[in-house]
CSV table of C-alpha atoms in Angstrom, one decimal:
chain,number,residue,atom,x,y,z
Q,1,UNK,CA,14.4,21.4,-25.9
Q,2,UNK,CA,14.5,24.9,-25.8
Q,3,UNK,CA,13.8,25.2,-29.4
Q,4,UNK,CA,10.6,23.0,-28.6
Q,5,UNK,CA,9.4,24.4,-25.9
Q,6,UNK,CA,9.9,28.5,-27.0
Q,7,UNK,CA,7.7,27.4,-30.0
Q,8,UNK,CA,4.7,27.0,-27.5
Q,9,UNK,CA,2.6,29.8,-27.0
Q,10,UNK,CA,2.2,29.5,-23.5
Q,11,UNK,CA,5.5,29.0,-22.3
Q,12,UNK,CA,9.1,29.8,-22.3
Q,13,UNK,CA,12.5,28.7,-21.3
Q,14,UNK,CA,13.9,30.7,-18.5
Q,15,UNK,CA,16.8,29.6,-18.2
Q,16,UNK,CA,19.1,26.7,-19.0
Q,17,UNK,CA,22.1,24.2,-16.9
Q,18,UNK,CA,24.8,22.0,-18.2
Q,19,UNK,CA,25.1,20.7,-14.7
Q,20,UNK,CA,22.9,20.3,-11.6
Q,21,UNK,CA,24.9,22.8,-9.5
Q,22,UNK,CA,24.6,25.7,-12.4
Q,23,UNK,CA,20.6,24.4,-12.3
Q,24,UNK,CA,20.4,24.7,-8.2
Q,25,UNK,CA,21.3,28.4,-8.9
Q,26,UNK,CA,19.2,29.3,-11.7
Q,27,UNK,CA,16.0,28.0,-9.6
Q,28,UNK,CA,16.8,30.2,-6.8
Q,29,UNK,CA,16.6,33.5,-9.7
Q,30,UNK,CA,14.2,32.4,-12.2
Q,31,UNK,CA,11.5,30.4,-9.7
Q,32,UNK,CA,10.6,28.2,-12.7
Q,33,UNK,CA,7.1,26.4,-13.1
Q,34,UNK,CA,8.0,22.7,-14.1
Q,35,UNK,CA,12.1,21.7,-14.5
Q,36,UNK,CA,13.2,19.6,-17.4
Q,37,UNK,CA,15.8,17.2,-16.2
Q,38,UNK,CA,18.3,14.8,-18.1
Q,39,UNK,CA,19.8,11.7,-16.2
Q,40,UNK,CA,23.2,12.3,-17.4
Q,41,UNK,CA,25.3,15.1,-16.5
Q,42,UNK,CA,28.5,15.8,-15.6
Q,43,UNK,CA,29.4,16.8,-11.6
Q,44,UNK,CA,26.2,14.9,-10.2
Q,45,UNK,CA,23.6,12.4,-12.3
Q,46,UNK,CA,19.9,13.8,-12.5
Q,47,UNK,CA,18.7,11.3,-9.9
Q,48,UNK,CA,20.8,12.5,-7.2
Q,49,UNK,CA,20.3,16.0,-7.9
Q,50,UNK,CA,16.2,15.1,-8.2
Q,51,UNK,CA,16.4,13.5,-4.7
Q,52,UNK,CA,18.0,16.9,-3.4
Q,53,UNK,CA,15.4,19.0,-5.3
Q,54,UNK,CA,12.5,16.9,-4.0
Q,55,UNK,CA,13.7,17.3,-0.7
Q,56,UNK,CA,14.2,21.4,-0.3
Q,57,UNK,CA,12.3,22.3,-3.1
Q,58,UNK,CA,10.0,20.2,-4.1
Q,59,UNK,CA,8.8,21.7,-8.2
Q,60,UNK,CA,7.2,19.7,-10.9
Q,61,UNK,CA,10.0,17.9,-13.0
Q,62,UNK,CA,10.0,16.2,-16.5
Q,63,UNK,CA,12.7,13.8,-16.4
Q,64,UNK,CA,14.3,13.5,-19.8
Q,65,UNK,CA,15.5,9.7,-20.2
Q,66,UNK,CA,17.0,7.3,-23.0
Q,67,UNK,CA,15.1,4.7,-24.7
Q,68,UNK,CA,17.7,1.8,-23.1
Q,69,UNK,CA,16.8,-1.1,-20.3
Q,70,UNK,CA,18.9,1.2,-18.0
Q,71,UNK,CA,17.4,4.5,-19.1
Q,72,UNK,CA,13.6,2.7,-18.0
Q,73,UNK,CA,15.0,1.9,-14.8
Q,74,UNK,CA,16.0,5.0,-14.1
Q,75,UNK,CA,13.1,6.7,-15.2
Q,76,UNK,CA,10.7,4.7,-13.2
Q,77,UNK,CA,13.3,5.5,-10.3
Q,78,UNK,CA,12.7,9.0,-10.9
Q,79,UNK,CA,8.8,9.0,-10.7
Q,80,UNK,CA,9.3,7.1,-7.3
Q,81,UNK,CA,11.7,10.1,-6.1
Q,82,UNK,CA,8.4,13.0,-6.9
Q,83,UNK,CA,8.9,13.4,-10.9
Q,84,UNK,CA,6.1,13.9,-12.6
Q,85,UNK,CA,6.8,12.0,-16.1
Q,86,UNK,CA,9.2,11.7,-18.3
Q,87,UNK,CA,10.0,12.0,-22.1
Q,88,UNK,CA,12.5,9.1,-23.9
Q,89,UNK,CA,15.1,10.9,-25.4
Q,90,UNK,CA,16.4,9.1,-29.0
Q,91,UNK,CA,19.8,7.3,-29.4
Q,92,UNK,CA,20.6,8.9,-32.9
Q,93,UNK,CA,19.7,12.2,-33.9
Q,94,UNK,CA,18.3,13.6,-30.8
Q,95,UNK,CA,17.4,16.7,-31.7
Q,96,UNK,CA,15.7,16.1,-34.8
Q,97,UNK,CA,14.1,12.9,-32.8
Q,98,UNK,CA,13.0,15.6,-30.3
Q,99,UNK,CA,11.6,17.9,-32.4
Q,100,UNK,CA,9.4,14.8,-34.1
Q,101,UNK,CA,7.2,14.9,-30.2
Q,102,UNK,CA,7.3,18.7,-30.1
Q,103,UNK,CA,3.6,18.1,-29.2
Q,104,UNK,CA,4.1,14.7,-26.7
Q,105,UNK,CA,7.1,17.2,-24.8
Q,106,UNK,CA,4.9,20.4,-25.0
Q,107,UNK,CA,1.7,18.3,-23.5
Q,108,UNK,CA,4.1,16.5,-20.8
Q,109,UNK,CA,5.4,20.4,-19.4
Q,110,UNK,CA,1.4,21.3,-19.3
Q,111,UNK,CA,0.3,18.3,-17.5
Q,112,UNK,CA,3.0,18.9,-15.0
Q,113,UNK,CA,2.6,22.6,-14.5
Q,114,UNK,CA,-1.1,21.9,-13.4
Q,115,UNK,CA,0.4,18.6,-11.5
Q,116,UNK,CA,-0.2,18.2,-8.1
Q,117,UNK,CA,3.1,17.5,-6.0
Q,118,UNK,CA,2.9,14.3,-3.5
Q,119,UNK,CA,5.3,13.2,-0.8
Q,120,UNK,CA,7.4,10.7,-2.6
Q,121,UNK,CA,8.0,7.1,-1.1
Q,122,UNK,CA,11.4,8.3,-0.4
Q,123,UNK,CA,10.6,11.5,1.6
Q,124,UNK,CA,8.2,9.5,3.4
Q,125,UNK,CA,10.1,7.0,4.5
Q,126,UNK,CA,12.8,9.2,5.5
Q,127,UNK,CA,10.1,11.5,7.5
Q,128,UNK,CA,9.3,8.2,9.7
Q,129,UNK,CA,5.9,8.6,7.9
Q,130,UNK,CA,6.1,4.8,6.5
Q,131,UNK,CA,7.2,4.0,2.8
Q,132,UNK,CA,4.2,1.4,2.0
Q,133,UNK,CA,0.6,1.2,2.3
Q,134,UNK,CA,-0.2,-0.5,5.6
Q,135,UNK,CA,-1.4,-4.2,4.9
Q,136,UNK,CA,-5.2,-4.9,5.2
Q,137,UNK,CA,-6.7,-6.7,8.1
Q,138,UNK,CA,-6.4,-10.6,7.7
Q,139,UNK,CA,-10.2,-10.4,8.5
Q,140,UNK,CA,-10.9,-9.1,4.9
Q,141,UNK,CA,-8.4,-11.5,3.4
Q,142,UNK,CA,-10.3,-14.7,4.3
Q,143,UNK,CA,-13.3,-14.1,1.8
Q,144,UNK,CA,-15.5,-17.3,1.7
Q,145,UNK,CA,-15.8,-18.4,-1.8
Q,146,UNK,CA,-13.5,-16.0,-3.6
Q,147,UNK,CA,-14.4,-17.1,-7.2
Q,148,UNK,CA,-11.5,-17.8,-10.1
Q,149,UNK,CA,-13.9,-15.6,-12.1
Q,150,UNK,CA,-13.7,-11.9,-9.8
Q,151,UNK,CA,-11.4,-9.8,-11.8
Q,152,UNK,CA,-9.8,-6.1,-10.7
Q,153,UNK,CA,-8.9,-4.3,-13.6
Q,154,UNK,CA,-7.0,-0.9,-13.5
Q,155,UNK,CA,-6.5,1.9,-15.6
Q,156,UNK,CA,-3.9,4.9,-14.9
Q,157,UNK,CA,-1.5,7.5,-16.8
Q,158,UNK,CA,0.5,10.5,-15.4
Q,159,UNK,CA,1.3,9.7,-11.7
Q,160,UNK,CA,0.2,6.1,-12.3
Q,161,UNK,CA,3.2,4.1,-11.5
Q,162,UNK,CA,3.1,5.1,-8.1
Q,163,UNK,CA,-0.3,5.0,-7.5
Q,164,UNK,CA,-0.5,1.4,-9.2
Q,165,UNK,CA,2.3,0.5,-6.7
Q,166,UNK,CA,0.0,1.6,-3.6
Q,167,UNK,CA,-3.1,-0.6,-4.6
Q,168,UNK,CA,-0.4,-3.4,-5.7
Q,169,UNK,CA,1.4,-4.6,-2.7
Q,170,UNK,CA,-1.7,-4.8,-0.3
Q,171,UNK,CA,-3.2,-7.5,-2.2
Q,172,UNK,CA,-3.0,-11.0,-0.6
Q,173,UNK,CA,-1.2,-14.0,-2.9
Q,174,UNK,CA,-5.0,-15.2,-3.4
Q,175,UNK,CA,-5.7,-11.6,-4.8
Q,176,UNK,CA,-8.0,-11.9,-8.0
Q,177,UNK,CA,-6.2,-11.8,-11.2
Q,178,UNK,CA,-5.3,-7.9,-12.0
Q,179,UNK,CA,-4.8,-6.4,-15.5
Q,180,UNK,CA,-3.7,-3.0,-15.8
Q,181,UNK,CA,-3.4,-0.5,-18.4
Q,182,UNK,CA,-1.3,2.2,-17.5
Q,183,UNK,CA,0.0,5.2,-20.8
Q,184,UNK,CA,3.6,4.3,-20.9
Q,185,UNK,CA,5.9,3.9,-23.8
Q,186,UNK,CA,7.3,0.6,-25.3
Q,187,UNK,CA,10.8,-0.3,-23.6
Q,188,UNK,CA,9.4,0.7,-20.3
Q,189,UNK,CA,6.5,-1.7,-19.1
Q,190,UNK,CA,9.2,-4.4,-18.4
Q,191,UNK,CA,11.0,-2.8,-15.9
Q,192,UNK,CA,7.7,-1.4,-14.7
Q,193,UNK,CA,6.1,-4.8,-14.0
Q,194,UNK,CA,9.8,-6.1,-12.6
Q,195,UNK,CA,9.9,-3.6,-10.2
Q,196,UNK,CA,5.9,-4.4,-8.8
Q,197,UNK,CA,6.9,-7.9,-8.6
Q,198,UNK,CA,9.7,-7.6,-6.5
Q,199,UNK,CA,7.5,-5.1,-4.1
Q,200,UNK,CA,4.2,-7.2,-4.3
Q,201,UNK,CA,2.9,-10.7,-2.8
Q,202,UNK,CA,1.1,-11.2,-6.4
Q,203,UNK,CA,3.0,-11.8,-9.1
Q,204,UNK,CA,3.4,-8.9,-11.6
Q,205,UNK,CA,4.5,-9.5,-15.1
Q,206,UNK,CA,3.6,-7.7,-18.7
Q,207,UNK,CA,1.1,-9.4,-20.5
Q,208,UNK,CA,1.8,-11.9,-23.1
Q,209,UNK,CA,-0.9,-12.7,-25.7
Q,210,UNK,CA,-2.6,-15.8,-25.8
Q,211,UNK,CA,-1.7,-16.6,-21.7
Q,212,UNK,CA,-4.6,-17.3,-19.1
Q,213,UNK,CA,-5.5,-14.8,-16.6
Q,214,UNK,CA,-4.9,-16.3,-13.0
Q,215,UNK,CA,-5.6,-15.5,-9.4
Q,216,UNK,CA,-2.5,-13.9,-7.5
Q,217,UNK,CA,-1.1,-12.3,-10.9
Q,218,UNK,CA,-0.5,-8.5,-12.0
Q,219,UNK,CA,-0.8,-8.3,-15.9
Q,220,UNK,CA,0.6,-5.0,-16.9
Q,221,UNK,CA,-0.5,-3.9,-20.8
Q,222,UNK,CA,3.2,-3.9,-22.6
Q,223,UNK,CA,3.9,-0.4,-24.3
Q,224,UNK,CA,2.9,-0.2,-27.6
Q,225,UNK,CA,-0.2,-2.7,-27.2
Q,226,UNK,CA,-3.9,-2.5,-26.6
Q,227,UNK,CA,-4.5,-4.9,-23.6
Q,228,UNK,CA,-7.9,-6.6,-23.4
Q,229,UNK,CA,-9.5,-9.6,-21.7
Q,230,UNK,CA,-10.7,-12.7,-23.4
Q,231,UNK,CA,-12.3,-16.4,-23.4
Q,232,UNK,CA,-11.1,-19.3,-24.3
Q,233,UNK,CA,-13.4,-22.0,-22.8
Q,234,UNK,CA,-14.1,-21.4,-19.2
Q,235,UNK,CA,-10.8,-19.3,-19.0
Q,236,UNK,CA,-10.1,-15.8,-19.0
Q,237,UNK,CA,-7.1,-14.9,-21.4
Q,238,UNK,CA,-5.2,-11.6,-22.3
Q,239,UNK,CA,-5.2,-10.7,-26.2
Q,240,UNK,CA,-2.9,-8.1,-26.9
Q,241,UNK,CA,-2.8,-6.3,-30.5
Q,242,UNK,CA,-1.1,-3.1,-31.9
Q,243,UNK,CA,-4.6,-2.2,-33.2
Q,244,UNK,CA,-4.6,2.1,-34.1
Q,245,UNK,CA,-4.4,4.2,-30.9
Q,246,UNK,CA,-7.9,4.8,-28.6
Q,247,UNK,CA,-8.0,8.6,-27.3
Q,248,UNK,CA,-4.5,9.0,-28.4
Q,249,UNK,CA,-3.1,6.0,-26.8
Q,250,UNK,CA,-1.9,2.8,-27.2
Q,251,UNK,CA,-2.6,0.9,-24.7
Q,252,UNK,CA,-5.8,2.2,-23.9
Q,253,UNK,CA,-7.8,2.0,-20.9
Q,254,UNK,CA,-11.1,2.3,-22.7
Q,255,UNK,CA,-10.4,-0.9,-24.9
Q,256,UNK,CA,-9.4,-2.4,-21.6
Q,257,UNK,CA,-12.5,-1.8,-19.4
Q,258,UNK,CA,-15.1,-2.4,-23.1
Q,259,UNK,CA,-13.4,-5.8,-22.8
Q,260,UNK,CA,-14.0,-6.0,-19.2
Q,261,UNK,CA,-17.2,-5.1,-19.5
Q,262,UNK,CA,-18.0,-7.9,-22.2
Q,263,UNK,CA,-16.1,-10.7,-20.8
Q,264,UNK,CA,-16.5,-10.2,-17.1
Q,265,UNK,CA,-19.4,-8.0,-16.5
Q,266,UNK,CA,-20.2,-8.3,-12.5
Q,267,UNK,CA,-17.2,-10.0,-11.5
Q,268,UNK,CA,-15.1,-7.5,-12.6
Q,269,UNK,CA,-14.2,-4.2,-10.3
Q,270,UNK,CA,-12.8,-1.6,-12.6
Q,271,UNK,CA,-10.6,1.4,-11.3
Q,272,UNK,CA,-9.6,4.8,-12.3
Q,273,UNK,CA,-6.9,6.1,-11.0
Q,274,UNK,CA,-4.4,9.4,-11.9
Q,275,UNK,CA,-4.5,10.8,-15.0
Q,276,UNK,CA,-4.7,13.6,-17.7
Q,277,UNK,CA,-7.9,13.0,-20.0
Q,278,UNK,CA,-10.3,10.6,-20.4
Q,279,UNK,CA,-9.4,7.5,-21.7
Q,280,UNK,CA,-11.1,5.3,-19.9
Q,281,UNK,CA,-14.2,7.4,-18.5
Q,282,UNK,CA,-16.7,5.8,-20.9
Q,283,UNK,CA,-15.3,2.3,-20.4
Q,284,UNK,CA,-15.6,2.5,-16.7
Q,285,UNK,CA,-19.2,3.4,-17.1
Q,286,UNK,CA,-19.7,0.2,-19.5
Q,287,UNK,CA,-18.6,-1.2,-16.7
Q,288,UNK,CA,-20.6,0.0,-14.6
Q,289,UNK,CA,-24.0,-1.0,-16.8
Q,290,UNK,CA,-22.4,-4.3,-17.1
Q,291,UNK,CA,-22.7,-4.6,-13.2
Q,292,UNK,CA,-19.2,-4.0,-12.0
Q,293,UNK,CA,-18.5,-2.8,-9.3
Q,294,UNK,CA,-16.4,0.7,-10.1
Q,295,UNK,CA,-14.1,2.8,-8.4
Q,296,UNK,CA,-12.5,6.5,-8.7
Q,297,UNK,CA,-9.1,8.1,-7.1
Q,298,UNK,CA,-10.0,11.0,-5.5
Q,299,UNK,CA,-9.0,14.8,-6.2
Q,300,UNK,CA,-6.7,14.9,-3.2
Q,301,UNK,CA,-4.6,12.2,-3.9
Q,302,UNK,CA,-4.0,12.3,-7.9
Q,303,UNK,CA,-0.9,14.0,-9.5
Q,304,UNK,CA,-3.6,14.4,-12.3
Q,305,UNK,CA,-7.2,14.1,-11.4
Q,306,UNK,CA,-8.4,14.4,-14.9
Q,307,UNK,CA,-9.3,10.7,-15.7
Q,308,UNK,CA,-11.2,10.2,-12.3
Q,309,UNK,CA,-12.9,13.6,-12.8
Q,310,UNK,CA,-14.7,12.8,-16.1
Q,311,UNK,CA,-15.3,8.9,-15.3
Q,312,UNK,CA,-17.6,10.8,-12.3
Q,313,UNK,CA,-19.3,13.2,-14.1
Q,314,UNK,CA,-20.0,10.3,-16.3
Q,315,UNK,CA,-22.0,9.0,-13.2
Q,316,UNK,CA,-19.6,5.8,-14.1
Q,317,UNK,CA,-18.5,5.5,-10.2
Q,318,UNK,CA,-19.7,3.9,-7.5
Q,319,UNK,CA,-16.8,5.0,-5.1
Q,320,UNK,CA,-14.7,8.0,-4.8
Q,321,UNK,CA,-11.4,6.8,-2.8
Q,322,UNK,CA,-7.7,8.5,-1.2
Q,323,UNK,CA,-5.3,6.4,-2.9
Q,324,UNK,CA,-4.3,4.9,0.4
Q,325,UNK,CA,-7.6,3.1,0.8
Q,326,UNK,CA,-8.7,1.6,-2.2
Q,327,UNK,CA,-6.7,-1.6,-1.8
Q,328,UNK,CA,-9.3,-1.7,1.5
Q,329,UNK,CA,-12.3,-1.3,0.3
Q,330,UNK,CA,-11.7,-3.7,-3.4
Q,331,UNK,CA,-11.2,-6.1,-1.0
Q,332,UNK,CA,-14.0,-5.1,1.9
Q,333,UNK,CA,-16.4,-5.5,-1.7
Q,334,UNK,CA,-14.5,-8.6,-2.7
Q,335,UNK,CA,-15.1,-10.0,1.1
Q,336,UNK,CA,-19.2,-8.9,1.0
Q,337,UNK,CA,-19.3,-10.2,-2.2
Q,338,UNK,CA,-18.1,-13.8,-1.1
Q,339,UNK,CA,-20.5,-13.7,2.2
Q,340,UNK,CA,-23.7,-13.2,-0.1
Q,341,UNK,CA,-22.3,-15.8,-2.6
Q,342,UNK,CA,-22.1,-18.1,0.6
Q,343,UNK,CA,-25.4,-17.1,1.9
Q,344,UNK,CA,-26.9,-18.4,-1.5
């Protein structure tokens, strides 16, 4: 790590720990930007040391994690703590495997030094603050003819699990069917999608090519895959393919919304939310001219606010949103949506 990161021009290692407690020093001397952090150490694990940092002083942190069931878990633990993202770390040859994403590790420190910090779930919760997005009013769950066919489709990267979370576990059981593409590596969108599940009142799985798309579901792209939406018949199905990366990734949320924006058109709502880049800025606004209704994260509540920044200047959005209430107003839309479709 130290190798990879002196290479970069514009940065340097100022110091290094072979323990959290030599670490908890060295931040009090060196002040550093962004904190690299493995899981496993001796004297105390990197997620109980993370929790402390977070806590009295909060920094931007790159967790460091193994590519193993447990090592996803953990990582997505970590994000929910305050980290930023997180880098797999190989189970043979690690430093030559490391050396192989000089560029991927070197691009994860950036996006984290520029990162805005939020208050994690935990800190929240422990503040008295509240640890969950407050339930919408039953008023805008009883939407007269909520059609099989309304879609909400998602797109997210750095900060995204979190945020994803937030716009998750408002939705009713007779939410419209979700897919979401969010830039994570293979191994990890499992535990991802487990972990909504067991928060939500939808059900929240990783997509599986070939099944239909249904009301009160999640479908979360599985690393490694381009998620899009489908027909067969009258239904909507997910098609999954390991197709060459779109804007560097794999899934992509432009291949995502351009399938939205064919298959669903004005029954789809497409949102942006955190992220470094653009992927997904010109699918929104094919969205958009396909007559779905679109939405954007705003500045003050992204880790990242680079996807939602360029979907804007696109002129791809049709709302600007907090994090906290865009759950709200996709259903407030779904709910006027419903009324004019009764009115007819």
């Amino acid at each position: 790590m130290t190798e990879i990161i002196n290479s970069q021009a514009d940065m340097t290692v100022v110091g290094t720990a072979a323990d959290p407690l030599v670490a908890r020093d060295l931040i009090k001397v060196t002040n550093p930007d962004v904190l690299t952090l493995d899981v496993e150490m001796p004297r105390m694990d990197g997620l109980e040391f993370l929790e402390k940092l977070m806590r009295l002083r909060p920094m931007p942190v790159v967790m460091v994690s193994s590519l193993t069931e447990r090592g996803s878990e953990i990582a997505l633990r970590a994000l929910e703590l305050g980290a930023i993202d997180f880098v797999t770390k190989p189970r043979l040859g690690v430093r030559d495997g490391l050396l192989n994403y000089t560029e991927l590790i070197a691009g994860k420190i950036r996006t984290a030094a520029g990162a805005r910090l939020l208050p994690s779930r935990h800190a929240t919760a422990r503040a008295g603050q509240g640890a969950v997005a407050e339930a919408p009013q039953e008023s805008l769950l009883r939407s007269p003819l909520l059609s099989t066919e309304k879609l909400i489709i998602i797109g997210a990267s750095t900060g995204g699990t979190e945020a994803i979370r937030e716009v998750l576990q408002p939705l009713p059981p007779d939410s419209p069917a979700v897919m979401i593409a969010q830039h994570m590596p293979a191994g990890f969108t499992r535990s991802f999608a487990q972990r909504l599940d067991g928060l939500s009142r939808i059900n929240v799985k990783e997509a599986e090519h070939g099944e239909r798309v249904l009301p009160g579901h999640a479908y979360i792209a599985p690393g490694g895959f381009h998620l899009s939406l489908a027909r067969s018949g009258a239904n909507y199905v997910a098609h999954l393919d390991q197709e060459p990366p779109v804007n560097r990734h794999r899934p992509s949320i432009d291949v995502l919304f351009d399938s939205a924006a064919k298959h669903a058109g004005k029954n789809a709502i497409g949102i942006i939310l955190t992220g470094m880049g653009k992927d997904g800025a010109e699918g929104l606004l094919r969205m958009k001219r396909a007559g779905a209704h679109t939405l954007a994260q705003d500045e003050a509540s992204c880790v990242v606010f680079g996807m939602p920044r360029e979907a804007i200047a696109l002129g791809a959005v049709d709302e600007v949103s907090p994090l906290s209430e865009v759950s709200r107003r996709v259903l407030a839309h779904l709910r006027t949506f419903g009324e004019r479709a009764n009115r007819v």
